[in-house]
Tab-separated table of C-alpha atoms in Angstrom:
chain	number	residue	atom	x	y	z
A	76	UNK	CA	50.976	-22.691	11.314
A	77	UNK	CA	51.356	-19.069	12.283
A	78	UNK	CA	54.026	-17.463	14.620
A	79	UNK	CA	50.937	-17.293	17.085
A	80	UNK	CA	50.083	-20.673	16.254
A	81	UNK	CA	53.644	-21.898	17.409
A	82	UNK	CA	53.909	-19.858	20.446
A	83	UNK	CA	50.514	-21.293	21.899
A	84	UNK	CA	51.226	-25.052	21.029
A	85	UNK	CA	54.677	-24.132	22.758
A	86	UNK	CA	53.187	-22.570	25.358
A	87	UNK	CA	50.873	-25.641	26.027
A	88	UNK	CA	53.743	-27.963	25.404
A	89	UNK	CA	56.280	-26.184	27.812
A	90	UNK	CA	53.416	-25.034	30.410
A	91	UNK	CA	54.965	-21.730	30.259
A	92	UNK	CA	53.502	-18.181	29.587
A	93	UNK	CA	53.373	-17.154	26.284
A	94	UNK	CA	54.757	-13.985	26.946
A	95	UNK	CA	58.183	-16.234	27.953
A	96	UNK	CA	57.118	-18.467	24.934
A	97	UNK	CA	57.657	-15.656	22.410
A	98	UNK	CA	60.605	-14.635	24.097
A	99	UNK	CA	62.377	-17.613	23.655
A	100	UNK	CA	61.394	-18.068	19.975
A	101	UNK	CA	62.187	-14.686	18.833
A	102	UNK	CA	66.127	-15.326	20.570
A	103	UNK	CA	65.988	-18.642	18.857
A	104	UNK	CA	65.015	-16.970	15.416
A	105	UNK	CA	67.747	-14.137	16.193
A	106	UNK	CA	70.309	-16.424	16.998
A	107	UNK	CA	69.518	-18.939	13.662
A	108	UNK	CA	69.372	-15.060	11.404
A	109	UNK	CA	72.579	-13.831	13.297
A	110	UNK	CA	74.657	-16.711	12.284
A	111	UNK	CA	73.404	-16.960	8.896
A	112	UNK	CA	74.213	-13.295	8.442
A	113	UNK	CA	77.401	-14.435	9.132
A	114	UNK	CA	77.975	-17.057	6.566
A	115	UNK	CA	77.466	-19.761	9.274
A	116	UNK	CA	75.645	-22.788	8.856
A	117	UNK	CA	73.214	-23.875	11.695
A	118	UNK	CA	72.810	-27.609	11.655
A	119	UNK	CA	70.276	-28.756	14.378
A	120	UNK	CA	70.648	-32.557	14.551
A	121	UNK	CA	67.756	-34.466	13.867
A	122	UNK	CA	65.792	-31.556	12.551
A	123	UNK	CA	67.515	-30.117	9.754
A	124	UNK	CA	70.143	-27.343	8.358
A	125	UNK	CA	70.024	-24.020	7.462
A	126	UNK	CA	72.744	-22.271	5.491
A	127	UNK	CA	72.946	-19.257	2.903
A	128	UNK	CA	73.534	-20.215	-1.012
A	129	UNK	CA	74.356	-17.677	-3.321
A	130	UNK	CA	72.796	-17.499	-6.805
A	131	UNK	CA	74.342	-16.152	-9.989
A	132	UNK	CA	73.441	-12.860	-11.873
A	133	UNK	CA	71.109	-13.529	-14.772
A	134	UNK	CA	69.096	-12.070	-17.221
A	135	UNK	CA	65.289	-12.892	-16.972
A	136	UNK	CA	62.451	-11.645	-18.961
A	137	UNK	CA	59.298	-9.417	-17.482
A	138	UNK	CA	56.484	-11.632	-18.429
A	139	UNK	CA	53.847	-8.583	-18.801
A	140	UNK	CA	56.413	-6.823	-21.491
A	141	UNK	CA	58.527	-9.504	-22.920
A	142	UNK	CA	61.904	-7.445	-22.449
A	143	UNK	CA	64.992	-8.577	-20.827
A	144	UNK	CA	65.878	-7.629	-17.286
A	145	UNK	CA	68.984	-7.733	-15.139
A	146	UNK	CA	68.491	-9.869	-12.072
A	147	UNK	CA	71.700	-9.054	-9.613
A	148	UNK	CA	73.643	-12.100	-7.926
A	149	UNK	CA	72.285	-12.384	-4.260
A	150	UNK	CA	72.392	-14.867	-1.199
A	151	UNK	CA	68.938	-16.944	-0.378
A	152	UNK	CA	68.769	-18.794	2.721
A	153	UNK	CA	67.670	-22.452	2.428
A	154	UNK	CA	66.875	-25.169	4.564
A	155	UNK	CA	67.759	-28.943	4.194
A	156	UNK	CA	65.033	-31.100	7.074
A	157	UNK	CA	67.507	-33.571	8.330
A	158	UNK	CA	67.167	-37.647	7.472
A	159	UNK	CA	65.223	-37.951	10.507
A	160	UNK	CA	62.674	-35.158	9.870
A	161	UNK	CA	62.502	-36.739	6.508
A	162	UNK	CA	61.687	-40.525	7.356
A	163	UNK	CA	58.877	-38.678	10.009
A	164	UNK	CA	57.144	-37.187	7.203
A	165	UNK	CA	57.045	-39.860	4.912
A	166	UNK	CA	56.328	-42.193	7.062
A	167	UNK	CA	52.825	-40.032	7.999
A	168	UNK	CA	52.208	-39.894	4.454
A	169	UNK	CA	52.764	-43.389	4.412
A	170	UNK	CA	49.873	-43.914	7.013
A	171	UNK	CA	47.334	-40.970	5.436
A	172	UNK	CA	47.986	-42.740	2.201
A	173	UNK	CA	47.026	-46.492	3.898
A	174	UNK	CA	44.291	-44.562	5.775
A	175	UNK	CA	42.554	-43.037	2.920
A	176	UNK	CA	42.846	-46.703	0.541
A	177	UNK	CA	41.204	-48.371	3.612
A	178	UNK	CA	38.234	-45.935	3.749
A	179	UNK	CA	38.013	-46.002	-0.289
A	180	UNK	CA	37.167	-49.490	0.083
């Protein structure tokens, strides 16, 4: 799903305009980048968290050349889909796997 995507299905959702729509995502997304910026950790219950990690310096090798390259330490941002948002996706795969054994049949 797209960033257009969203904001229609929002849009619909909310019966708002998606002019407003879009407005209130991008604060959302600005607020959620803000605080991770800061070294904050956004935890929205029942969906999930987001918080930054930091990796180590390493040495890697350039697959087209073979030789060994210097990758700097950095911080990644990762995202951890609450035990809610978990159970709600298994539990669809659950039912596309029942689905699909039913109409194999």
């Amino acid at each position: 799903m797209t960033k257009a995507h969203f904001i229609e299905a929002l849009s619909q959702k909310l019966d708002q305009s998606k002019q407003e729509c879009e407005r209130i995502l991008d604060a959302v997304l600005e607020t959620v980048a803000g605080a991770l910026q800061r070294d904050e950790k956004v935890d929205l219950r029942g969906f999930g968290t987001f918080k930054i990690r930091d990796t180590k310096a390493r040495q890697a090798r350039n697959p087209r050349t073979g030789e060994a390259v210097s990758v700097p330490a950095k911080k990644v941002g990762t995202f951890k889909p609450s035990k809610e948002l978990s159970a709600l996706l298994n539990k669809q795969e659950s039912a596309e796997q029942i689905e699909r054994a039913v109409a194999n049949q």
